[in-house]
Amino acid sequence: MRARTGLLFVPYLLLLLAFLVVPIAGLVEISARNQSVTSIGGVGLTMANYQRVFEGFYLDIIFDTVRLAAIATLIGATLAYPLAYVIVRSQPLARTVLTCLVMVPLMTSVVVKVFGWFILLGRGGPAVRMLQKLGIEVQTLLNTEPSVVVGLVEFALPFMVFSLVPALDRISPAVEEAAANLGATPFQTFRLVILPLSASGLTSGALLCFGISSSAYVVPAIMGGHAVRMIAQQIYDDVLVAFDWPAAAAFSIALLVLLSVLIFAALRASRRATDV
Amino acid sequence: MTRPILNLVDVTRDYGNATVIGPVSFSAEQGEFISLLGPSGCGKSTLLRCIAGFEPVNGGRIELNGKDVSREAPHRRRVGLVFQSFALFPHLTVARNVAFGLRLRRTGKEETARRVGETLELVGLSHLADRYPAQLSGGQQQRVAIARALVLRPEIMLLDEPLSSLDAKLRLHMRRELRAMQQDLNMTFVHVTHDQDEALAMSDKIVVLSEGRIEQMGSPREIYDRPDTRFIADFIGSSNLLEISEIEPAGDGMWSVRLNEDQRIVIAADADPRQSGRHWLSIRPESLSIGGEDTVSGSCLTGTAIGHSYGGDRTEIFVRLDGAQSDAPPIVAHADRSFDGRVALTITGPGATFVRA
């Protein structure tokens, strides 16, 4: 890259420095202090906050977060492939309509969407009444892990679809037909041709989905109630309920490191898979 | 007669109200090289896709080795297909592209390796087995596409304009090579092309399609020497097409043809052209011998040379026939030198036939 082209990157670097690097440095600083009633940012110097991250309570939250985000990502990918495939193989008009349909949820606030689920799945809602008519005694479908996964999947699905569309667009229909001609069933064509050829889109979509899901706050807080606790909820509670900023900062840094490691690993794995 | 390996019976294909094919019927014997030839949009590629199973047929049936496969899914039909775009799997090496079908058939490791090796040798690509398609030239990619289909020993091979994306020199070379390969393997090839030279040079049988229907079917020689219609005469090679105003028997298989007040000529024909509605005369440029006005004889066309075009091994002379309508295209004749002024045209070769409109 020529030096002058590199100049184009400078404004972004400045933004990054002012609004990401500096705050994170602040976060690191706070995370190494003791909680104090006199100073909200804490006092002294300690590693105790990081030790607590590896204690049972926090470790369980991390584990649950990773597990729920992974499940949501997996379900999201499973739902997104057929959607993205239909979009890619549609005529231009249908393609536009379908793309808009997938995009609409992105333009709706997550709070609005979550309250939609709240009415649909909650106490006295249509889903509950239907189950009761079928003789299944439930009061609410909310406040469970599955309800949180539903919310996470709905939130993350468009990102998965829009990551897969350009990857699938690059696969010529003739290549799929060639696989069928050589004896591949539609499922074999997917597994042996479409999946490997769209691996890059799947990786970026999965990273987006996982990143969005594992840092979600509104969805687990409202749809999970007391049954589910994810990292963002705990950080929120530490900041605004317990006024323990150092603990919240340490947990935030832990989440950041965890996501960075996972993203790095996923990108390396996908590069090895597609770099031929 | 042996049972044909491929048999199409009244196959039709519609898109909504528009019929794009048919009804079309033809068959291929074991070891035959058949070309489906026609201008773009004539339905030849659609027909090939019907045989491979990628397009459903709306009527009629397609029989493969005596079995009706019209309703069978593409992956169940045992037909090899070479795509115009080659459609190689970009994420697999040459060897693994070729092994793809064997892998789906759960062929053993050793047999797979042996057959892939043999097939790559056949197409002369053994040394490139570990390359990826993006690292190969167009000609090499095409050989991989052929090998990938051949390795499964299909009952027939379908080739969709396989040579059209190659450069001119390579195309001529691959023509000979494909034909030799097909003859060595004694395999049935069905080949789609819009290139009439290619069809003439490679085929045992040519099926000429126009607007979804078979216009004429026969050996290359039959198609070229005995075109049925003006379309065939004009599409296969080039031809001078002249409307006949009167035909009279001249005895001995000869027919006296009057084109207009000034032009009368004698042409040989096996059957009475009047009965088959053949009111046009097709004359190949190479079958017209041109001479000066002093060579006018009983059976010749007369006119004025109005120009010529030098073509290296021959010169094309453009002649306006006496009595021809002013907007009629000039007659083209081949000669070894240019001509000016009054000329006489005599038919010397076999290239004068009666055709339908």
XYZ file of C-alpha atoms in Angstrom:
633
model
C 0.000 0.000 0.000
C 1.329 3.422 -0.936
C 1.860 5.915 1.844
C -0.735 8.327 0.455
C -3.390 5.641 0.341
C -2.535 4.914 3.955
C -3.443 8.505 4.798
C -7.080 7.643 4.091
C -6.959 5.456 7.144
C -5.858 8.231 9.508
C -9.317 9.656 10.419
C -10.506 6.220 11.371
C -7.378 5.604 13.429
C -7.976 8.861 15.320
C -11.576 7.868 16.027
C -10.422 4.457 17.125
C -7.833 5.991 19.422
C -10.210 8.511 21.001
C -13.256 6.318 21.412
C -11.913 2.797 21.728
C -8.287 2.616 22.792
C -8.461 5.404 25.407
C -11.685 4.133 27.059
C -10.366 0.582 27.109
C -7.167 1.809 28.715
C -9.380 3.477 31.322
C -11.261 0.226 31.755
C -8.022 -1.655 32.309
C -6.997 0.894 34.906
C -10.294 0.666 36.806
C -10.265 -3.114 36.626
C -7.068 -3.159 38.674
C -8.502 -1.137 41.591
C -10.384 -1.996 44.785
C -14.056 -1.091 45.082
C -14.411 2.004 47.286
C -17.316 3.911 48.788
C -15.439 7.168 48.337
C -14.483 6.806 44.672
C -16.683 5.205 41.999
C -13.587 4.305 39.958
C -12.060 2.441 42.912
C -8.814 2.923 44.781
C -5.471 1.189 45.208
C -4.062 -1.573 43.025
C -5.190 -5.225 42.999
C -5.623 -8.322 40.867
C -8.554 -9.501 42.978
C -11.132 -8.495 40.353
C -9.525 -10.795 37.790
C -9.294 -13.591 40.321
C -13.055 -13.260 40.847
C -13.644 -13.709 37.096
C -12.287 -17.227 37.485
C -14.484 -18.016 40.459
C -17.534 -20.233 40.108
C -20.187 -17.511 39.873
C -18.557 -15.498 37.092
C -17.173 -18.571 35.363
C -20.701 -20.028 35.162
C -21.937 -16.799 33.563
C -19.109 -16.890 31.011
C -19.790 -20.530 30.271
C -23.567 -19.950 29.891
C -22.958 -16.938 27.670
C -20.623 -18.832 25.343
C -22.993 -21.802 25.280
C -26.123 -19.750 24.486
C -24.286 -17.644 21.897
C -22.932 -20.780 20.249
C -26.386 -22.403 20.138
C -27.904 -19.214 18.702
C -25.125 -19.035 16.087
C -25.628 -22.669 15.089
C -29.400 -22.305 14.785
C -28.916 -18.990 12.993
C -26.595 -20.593 10.432
C -29.025 -23.470 9.892
C -31.900 -21.070 9.269
C -29.829 -18.604 7.256
C -28.449 -21.021 4.639
C -31.789 -21.842 3.004
C -32.845 -18.183 3.224
C -29.636 -16.889 1.668
C -29.724 -19.622 -0.982
C -33.280 -18.749 -2.023
C -32.342 -15.059 -2.193
C -29.279 -15.750 -4.352
C -31.116 -18.032 -6.776
C -34.178 -15.751 -7.134
C -35.152 -13.539 -10.035
C -34.205 -9.866 -9.463
C -37.653 -8.735 -8.254
C -38.137 -11.615 -5.823
C -34.579 -11.100 -4.678
C -35.242 -7.473 -3.765
C -38.449 -8.341 -1.921
C -36.818 -11.178 0.025
C -33.794 -9.059 0.887
C -36.097 -6.351 2.262
C -37.995 -8.927 4.312
C -34.768 -10.087 5.924
C -33.685 -6.487 6.460
C -36.884 -5.207 8.133
C -36.045 -6.637 11.587
C -32.699 -4.807 11.430
C -34.547 -1.520 11.198
C -36.656 -2.282 14.247
C -35.313 -1.514 17.704
C -34.298 -4.600 19.651
C -36.444 -3.354 22.546
C -39.540 -3.282 20.334
C -38.782 -6.767 19.026
C -38.232 -8.161 22.479
C -41.531 -6.741 23.716
C -43.147 -8.338 20.701
C -41.841 -11.696 21.893
C -42.930 -10.741 25.380
C -46.567 -10.479 24.263
C -46.349 -13.520 22.005
C -44.729 -15.922 24.474
C -45.630 -14.370 27.813
C -48.333 -14.948 30.380
C -51.778 -15.078 28.736
C -50.236 -14.656 25.281
C -51.379 -16.521 22.165
C -48.655 -19.169 22.366
C -49.472 -20.038 25.969
C -53.231 -20.116 25.346
C -52.764 -22.410 22.368
C -50.659 -24.834 24.427
C -53.227 -24.719 27.221
C -55.973 -25.607 24.733
C -53.872 -28.608 23.725
C -53.844 -29.614 27.381
C -50.269 -28.570 28.118
C -50.162 -26.653 31.415
C -47.790 -23.715 31.085
C -48.077 -20.189 32.438
C -45.397 -18.594 30.274
C -42.804 -19.528 27.686
C -40.522 -16.713 28.787
C -37.789 -16.811 31.398
C -36.224 -19.949 29.970
C -33.027 -20.619 28.064
C -34.925 -21.545 24.883
C -36.800 -18.229 24.975
C -33.482 -16.373 25.193
C -32.108 -18.422 22.275
C -35.190 -17.523 20.218
C -34.579 -13.845 20.890
C -30.859 -14.090 20.109
C -31.477 -15.985 16.865
C -34.036 -13.470 15.676
C -31.648 -10.631 16.409
C -28.622 -12.229 14.753
C -30.261 -13.962 11.766
C -30.108 -11.040 9.272
C -26.379 -10.669 9.890
C -25.873 -14.338 9.078
C -28.033 -14.101 5.940
C -26.221 -11.026 4.649
C -22.832 -12.656 5.260
C -23.846 -15.763 3.330
C -25.461 -14.003 0.340
C -22.241 -12.682 -1.258
C -20.467 -15.992 -0.616
C -23.272 -17.990 -2.252
C -23.464 -15.452 -5.080
C -19.972 -16.483 -6.149
C -21.005 -20.125 -6.626
C -22.063 -20.718 -10.207
C -25.297 -22.696 -10.629
C -23.392 -24.803 -13.164
C -21.074 -26.026 -10.410
C -24.073 -27.277 -8.434
C -25.455 -28.929 -11.547
C -22.081 -30.534 -12.171
C -22.238 -32.096 -8.706
C -25.760 -33.408 -9.366
C -24.674 -34.736 -12.742
C -21.854 -36.652 -11.042
C -24.400 -38.298 -8.760
C -24.604 -35.989 -5.733
C -27.942 -35.746 -3.946
C -28.994 -32.194 -3.040
C -27.662 -32.728 0.494
C -24.331 -34.071 -0.787
C -24.087 -31.090 -3.130
C -24.567 -28.823 -0.122
C -22.013 -30.622 2.029
C -19.333 -31.185 -0.612
C -19.675 -28.091 -2.785
C -21.813 -25.276 -1.368
C -20.594 -25.461 2.215
C -16.851 -25.435 1.453
C -17.279 -22.755 -1.215
C -19.189 -20.464 1.147
C -16.997 -21.135 4.199
C -15.664 -17.570 4.254
C -19.189 -16.132 4.443
C -20.152 -18.663 7.073
C -17.145 -17.711 9.199
C -17.802 -13.990 9.085
C -21.523 -14.561 9.666
C -20.819 -16.860 12.600
C -18.419 -14.334 14.131
C -21.007 -11.566 13.805
C -23.744 -13.773 15.246
C -21.567 -14.982 18.075
C -20.288 -11.507 18.874
C -23.772 -10.014 18.867
C -25.272 -12.875 20.869
C -22.558 -13.096 23.503
C -22.720 -9.372 24.231
C -26.527 -9.166 24.147
C -28.156 -7.406 27.062
C -31.802 -6.613 26.287
C -32.731 -10.091 25.068
C -31.495 -12.114 28.085
C -32.556 -9.407 30.556
C -36.166 -9.306 29.360
C -36.741 -12.760 27.860
C -34.585 -14.688 30.320
C -35.787 -13.153 33.555
C -34.089 -14.742 36.520
C -33.480 -18.032 34.747
C -30.716 -16.790 32.486
C -27.768 -14.589 33.258
C -25.334 -13.536 30.546
C -22.149 -11.476 30.745
C -23.679 -8.141 29.714
C -26.390 -8.440 32.409
C -23.784 -9.062 35.069
C -21.712 -6.091 33.964
C -24.831 -3.925 34.006
C -25.728 -5.090 37.503
C -22.180 -4.566 38.762
C -22.174 -1.025 37.414
C -25.659 0.157 38.318
C -26.797 -2.094 41.141
C -23.651 -3.060 43.052
C -21.716 0.105 42.090
C -18.710 -2.178 41.723
C -17.035 -0.592 38.721
C -13.739 -2.422 39.142
C -15.507 -5.806 38.990
C -17.526 -4.702 35.955
C -14.365 -3.438 34.241
C -12.496 -6.687 34.877
C -15.415 -8.679 33.539
C -15.621 -6.442 30.458
C -11.930 -6.951 29.754
C -12.400 -10.707 30.194
C -15.262 -10.668 27.657
C -13.162 -8.613 25.231
C -10.221 -11.003 25.488
C -12.476 -14.035 25.113
C -14.134 -12.670 21.958
C -10.804 -11.570 20.476
C -9.308 -15.014 20.990
C -12.346 -16.719 19.476
C -12.424 -14.389 16.458
C -8.716 -14.850 15.868
C -9.022 -18.630 16.100
C -12.042 -18.731 13.797
C -10.381 -16.540 11.181
C -7.248 -18.676 11.216
C -9.243 -21.870 10.924
C -11.287 -20.512 8.037
C -8.223 -19.209 6.243
C -6.659 -22.640 6.487
C -9.867 -24.187 5.138
C -10.275 -21.818 2.181
C -6.667 -20.944 1.389
C -6.036 -23.443 -1.351
C -31.076 -53.122 -35.692
C -29.559 -52.603 -32.277
C -31.463 -50.731 -29.619
C -30.460 -47.062 -29.541
C -28.589 -46.000 -26.420
C -30.433 -42.687 -26.354
C -33.927 -42.292 -27.715
C -35.982 -39.112 -27.642
C -39.648 -39.506 -28.496
C -41.784 -36.404 -29.123
C -40.008 -34.428 -26.411
C -41.544 -31.020 -25.732
C -40.618 -28.273 -23.313
C -42.727 -25.165 -22.657
C -42.158 -22.067 -20.585
C -45.681 -21.050 -19.691
C -47.391 -20.581 -23.029
C -44.235 -20.511 -25.105
C -43.074 -23.799 -26.551
C -39.290 -23.770 -26.680
C -38.841 -27.340 -27.819
C -40.642 -29.745 -29.892
C -41.939 -32.092 -30.415
C -38.464 -33.483 -31.104
C -37.544 -37.117 -31.778
C -34.142 -38.565 -32.546
C -31.977 -41.395 -31.364
C -28.302 -42.195 -30.950
C -26.632 -45.566 -31.474
C -23.793 -46.857 -29.344
C -20.574 -45.131 -30.381
C -22.233 -42.415 -32.428
C -21.113 -38.786 -32.348
C -24.190 -36.601 -32.699
C -24.180 -32.834 -32.987
C -27.194 -30.728 -32.110
C -26.626 -27.742 -34.354
C -28.547 -24.514 -34.620
C -28.420 -20.770 -34.178
C -28.604 -19.348 -30.663
C -32.068 -19.616 -29.182
C -32.995 -22.700 -31.222
C -33.386 -24.811 -28.079
C -30.315 -27.019 -28.497
C -28.895 -26.325 -25.042
C -32.326 -26.677 -23.457
C -32.663 -30.060 -25.144
C -29.301 -31.138 -23.732
C -30.379 -29.981 -20.279
C -33.559 -32.030 -20.663
C -31.467 -35.123 -21.372
C -29.282 -34.410 -18.328
C -32.386 -33.828 -16.206
C -31.894 -30.140 -15.390
C -34.970 -29.161 -17.389
C -38.196 -31.116 -17.040
C -39.911 -32.284 -20.208
C -43.550 -31.333 -20.642
C -44.333 -34.094 -23.098
C -42.803 -37.150 -24.725
C -40.078 -39.247 -23.184
C -36.336 -39.650 -23.025
C -35.066 -43.227 -23.024
C -31.595 -44.128 -21.916
C -30.589 -47.660 -22.843
C -34.264 -48.601 -23.199
C -35.317 -47.135 -19.862
C -37.553 -44.065 -19.618
C -35.633 -41.504 -17.534
C -37.838 -38.486 -18.286
C -38.963 -38.142 -14.676
C -35.697 -39.148 -13.039
C -33.670 -36.694 -10.923
C -30.379 -35.521 -12.519
C -28.205 -37.322 -9.979
C -29.812 -40.672 -10.837
C -29.204 -40.478 -14.590
C -26.021 -42.042 -15.834
C -25.103 -39.346 -18.320
C -21.813 -37.481 -18.356
C -22.038 -33.749 -18.935
C -19.307 -31.323 -19.938
C -20.428 -27.774 -19.239
C -19.674 -24.838 -21.487
C -18.145 -23.063 -18.485
C -16.478 -26.370 -17.396
C -18.010 -25.873 -13.907
C -15.018 -27.391 -12.104
C -15.033 -27.420 -8.313
C -12.658 -24.574 -7.494
C -11.897 -25.869 -3.985
C -10.702 -29.279 -5.163
C -7.516 -30.325 -6.949
C -7.648 -31.782 -10.439
C -7.394 -35.320 -9.048
C -10.161 -34.704 -6.513
C -12.374 -33.079 -9.134
C -12.038 -36.226 -11.208
C -12.553 -38.442 -8.134
C -15.729 -36.573 -7.092
C -18.225 -38.926 -8.719
C -16.334 -42.048 -7.661
C -16.312 -40.796 -4.076
C -20.123 -40.422 -4.205
C -20.377 -43.992 -5.455
C -18.269 -45.181 -2.496
C -15.592 -46.594 -4.775
C -12.648 -48.067 -2.883
C -9.522 -45.983 -2.354
C -7.286 -48.055 -4.591
C -9.765 -48.319 -7.431
C -10.464 -44.589 -7.235
C -6.766 -43.796 -7.451
C -6.311 -46.204 -10.357
C -9.262 -44.920 -12.363
C -8.449 -41.267 -11.721
C -4.868 -41.973 -12.814
C -5.983 -43.737 -15.991
C -8.454 -41.038 -16.921
C -6.001 -38.210 -16.312
C -3.538 -40.056 -18.502
C -6.174 -40.378 -21.213
C -6.665 -36.603 -21.295
C -2.918 -35.979 -20.848
C -3.068 -34.242 -17.473
C -1.296 -36.707 -15.163
C 1.358 -34.133 -14.340
C -1.227 -31.595 -13.121
C -3.165 -33.856 -10.740
C -2.394 -31.756 -7.677
C -3.120 -28.359 -9.210
C -6.257 -26.359 -8.541
C -8.562 -25.340 -11.426
C -7.606 -21.655 -11.103
C -3.990 -22.632 -11.884
C -4.919 -24.220 -15.227
C -5.384 -22.817 -18.734
C -8.800 -22.977 -20.419
C -7.814 -26.016 -22.468
C -6.527 -27.836 -19.400
C -9.681 -27.013 -17.443
C -11.726 -28.450 -20.234
C -9.766 -31.692 -20.159
C -10.436 -31.917 -16.429
C -14.158 -31.415 -17.085
C -14.066 -34.207 -19.675
C -12.056 -36.506 -17.393
C -14.431 -35.836 -14.492
C -17.360 -37.079 -16.580
C -15.480 -39.893 -18.367
C -14.153 -41.513 -15.208
C -17.683 -42.678 -14.311
C -17.974 -44.489 -17.661
C -21.375 -42.971 -18.408
C -23.656 -44.495 -21.020
C -23.556 -41.271 -22.972
C -21.576 -38.054 -22.810
C -23.278 -34.721 -23.299
C -21.124 -31.761 -24.307
C -22.533 -28.233 -24.164
C -20.542 -26.071 -26.606
C -17.345 -27.514 -25.129
C -15.037 -25.736 -27.565
C -16.612 -22.298 -27.646
C -14.526 -20.835 -24.839
C -11.203 -21.919 -26.314
C -9.097 -19.844 -28.682
C -9.214 -20.649 -32.394
C -6.024 -22.756 -32.684
C -6.804 -24.814 -29.618
C -10.380 -25.282 -30.773
C -9.253 -26.963 -33.998
C -6.846 -29.165 -32.065
C -9.467 -30.180 -29.472
C -11.922 -30.993 -32.258
C -9.646 -33.739 -33.537
C -8.725 -34.860 -30.055
C -12.309 -35.137 -28.805
C -13.344 -37.049 -31.906
C -10.379 -39.436 -31.583
C -11.147 -39.980 -27.899
C -14.799 -40.695 -28.634
C -13.870 -43.205 -31.321
C -11.239 -44.922 -29.161
C -13.683 -45.324 -26.286
C -16.554 -46.188 -28.662
C -18.721 -43.941 -26.521
C -21.870 -42.100 -27.528
C -21.378 -38.334 -27.596
C -24.140 -35.772 -27.932
C -22.584 -32.436 -28.679
C -24.269 -29.039 -28.796
C -22.780 -26.393 -31.043
C -23.681 -23.360 -33.108
C -20.524 -23.784 -35.169
C -21.398 -25.580 -38.399
C -17.749 -26.275 -39.273
C -17.345 -28.031 -35.949
C -20.480 -30.107 -36.486
C -19.434 -31.074 -40.022
C -15.915 -32.026 -38.944
C -16.741 -34.043 -35.835
C -20.100 -35.725 -36.215
C -21.499 -39.019 -37.431
C -24.914 -37.413 -37.435
C -26.078 -33.820 -37.304
C -29.452 -32.785 -35.956
C -30.173 -29.256 -37.145
C -32.583 -27.413 -34.876
C -34.477 -24.244 -35.608
C -36.996 -22.660 -33.262
C -37.198 -25.789 -31.128
C -37.852 -28.175 -33.988
C -35.698 -30.518 -36.030
C -35.153 -28.896 -39.400
C -33.109 -31.751 -40.842
C -31.159 -34.720 -39.563
C -28.479 -36.754 -41.306
C -24.797 -37.345 -41.880
C -22.657 -34.229 -42.386
C -22.430 -35.016 -46.100
C -26.198 -35.413 -46.463
C -26.816 -32.175 -44.631
C -24.314 -30.264 -46.730
C -24.973 -31.825 -50.127
C -28.714 -32.410 -49.800
C -30.173 -29.587 -47.718
C -33.940 -29.873 -47.370
C -34.750 -26.241 -46.847
C -33.491 -22.747 -47.558
C -32.664 -22.438 -43.845
C -30.355 -25.464 -43.906
C -28.720 -24.460 -47.190
C -28.013 -21.014 -45.814
C -27.059 -22.049 -42.253
C -24.715 -24.912 -43.165
C -22.006 -23.429 -45.332
C -23.046 -20.635 -47.653
C -25.336 -20.899 -50.587
C -26.920 -18.927 -53.427
C -30.681 -19.242 -53.074
C -32.764 -18.639 -56.184
C -36.530 -18.776 -56.486
C -37.753 -20.959 -59.330
C -40.588 -19.803 -61.526
C -40.994 -23.017 -63.567
C -39.725 -26.617 -63.555
C -40.061 -29.035 -66.469
C -38.753 -32.595 -66.715
C -35.850 -32.800 -69.153
C -35.627 -36.629 -68.981
C -32.998 -38.902 -67.502
C -33.319 -37.457 -63.980
C -32.674 -33.955 -65.268
C -34.946 -30.972 -64.752
C -35.124 -27.831 -66.763
C -35.467 -24.871 -64.463
C -36.564 -21.382 -65.431
C -35.663 -18.618 -62.986
C -36.894 -15.682 -65.063
C -37.312 -14.652 -68.697
C -33.554 -14.731 -69.314
C -32.307 -17.590 -67.165
C -32.852 -21.263 -67.859
C -30.662 -24.032 -66.459
C -30.656 -27.849 -66.240
C -30.282 -29.502 -62.814
C -30.131 -33.169 -61.760
C -32.528 -34.473 -59.110
C -33.541 -37.991 -58.023
C -37.194 -37.177 -57.407
C -39.608 -34.683 -58.904
C -38.888 -31.503 -56.946
C -42.400 -30.237 -57.704
C -43.965 -33.032 -55.652
C -42.003 -32.219 -52.505
C -42.712 -28.511 -52.854
C -39.117 -27.577 -53.573
C -39.433 -24.273 -55.376
C -36.031 -22.891 -54.544
C -32.631 -23.676 -55.976
C -29.587 -23.781 -53.721
C -26.214 -23.529 -55.428
C -22.937 -23.663 -53.488
C -20.404 -21.014 -54.580
C -17.739 -23.704 -55.112
C -20.050 -25.544 -57.535
C -20.313 -22.562 -59.863
C -17.690 -22.320 -62.520
C -17.303 -18.817 -63.914
C -16.138 -17.862 -67.386
C -16.136 -14.912 -69.760
C -19.032 -14.173 -72.126
C -17.404 -16.387 -74.780
C -18.140 -19.451 -72.601
C -21.964 -19.047 -72.744
C -23.519 -22.443 -73.493
C -26.941 -24.101 -73.422
C -27.147 -24.590 -69.670
C -25.660 -21.647 -67.876
C -26.621 -18.515 -66.020
C -25.572 -15.174 -67.428
C -24.893 -11.911 -65.687
C -22.485 -9.124 -64.902
C -19.613 -9.351 -62.437
C -20.079 -6.397 -60.091
C -17.222 -6.976 -57.675
C -14.941 -9.465 -56.002
C -13.374 -10.252 -52.681
C -9.931 -11.823 -52.400
C -9.803 -14.651 -49.845
C -6.328 -16.147 -50.204
C -7.059 -19.635 -51.493
C -9.917 -18.386 -53.669
C -11.579 -15.253 -54.934
C -15.291 -14.636 -54.451
C -16.931 -13.080 -57.493
C -20.239 -11.235 -57.075
C -22.503 -11.509 -60.096
C -25.775 -9.727 -60.850
C -27.846 -12.175 -62.890
C -29.618 -10.943 -65.983
C -33.297 -10.405 -65.274
C -32.847 -10.571 -61.483
C -34.852 -8.191 -59.348
C -32.884 -5.130 -58.378
C -33.013 -5.847 -54.637
C -31.955 -9.506 -54.969
C -28.527 -10.278 -53.456
C -25.818 -10.935 -56.031
C -24.767 -14.492 -56.828
C -21.467 -15.573 -55.259
C -19.116 -17.844 -57.192
C -15.616 -19.030 -56.351
C -12.857 -18.498 -58.884
C -9.080 -18.368 -58.980
C -8.924 -14.878 -60.442
C -11.100 -11.784 -60.626
C -13.619 -11.150 -63.411
C -15.113 -8.024 -64.922
C -18.093 -7.358 -67.137
C -20.248 -10.038 -68.751
C -19.815 -13.562 -67.366
C -21.376 -17.017 -67.677
C -21.899 -19.350 -64.708
C -21.926 -23.130 -65.229
C -22.805 -25.671 -62.573
C -19.891 -28.069 -62.194
C -20.092 -29.716 -58.783
C -22.772 -31.618 -56.848
C -23.757 -28.459 -54.971
C -26.982 -27.568 -56.793
C -30.129 -28.839 -55.092
C -33.830 -28.143 -54.934
C -34.937 -26.951 -51.515
C -38.185 -26.015 -49.795
C -38.871 -22.460 -48.757
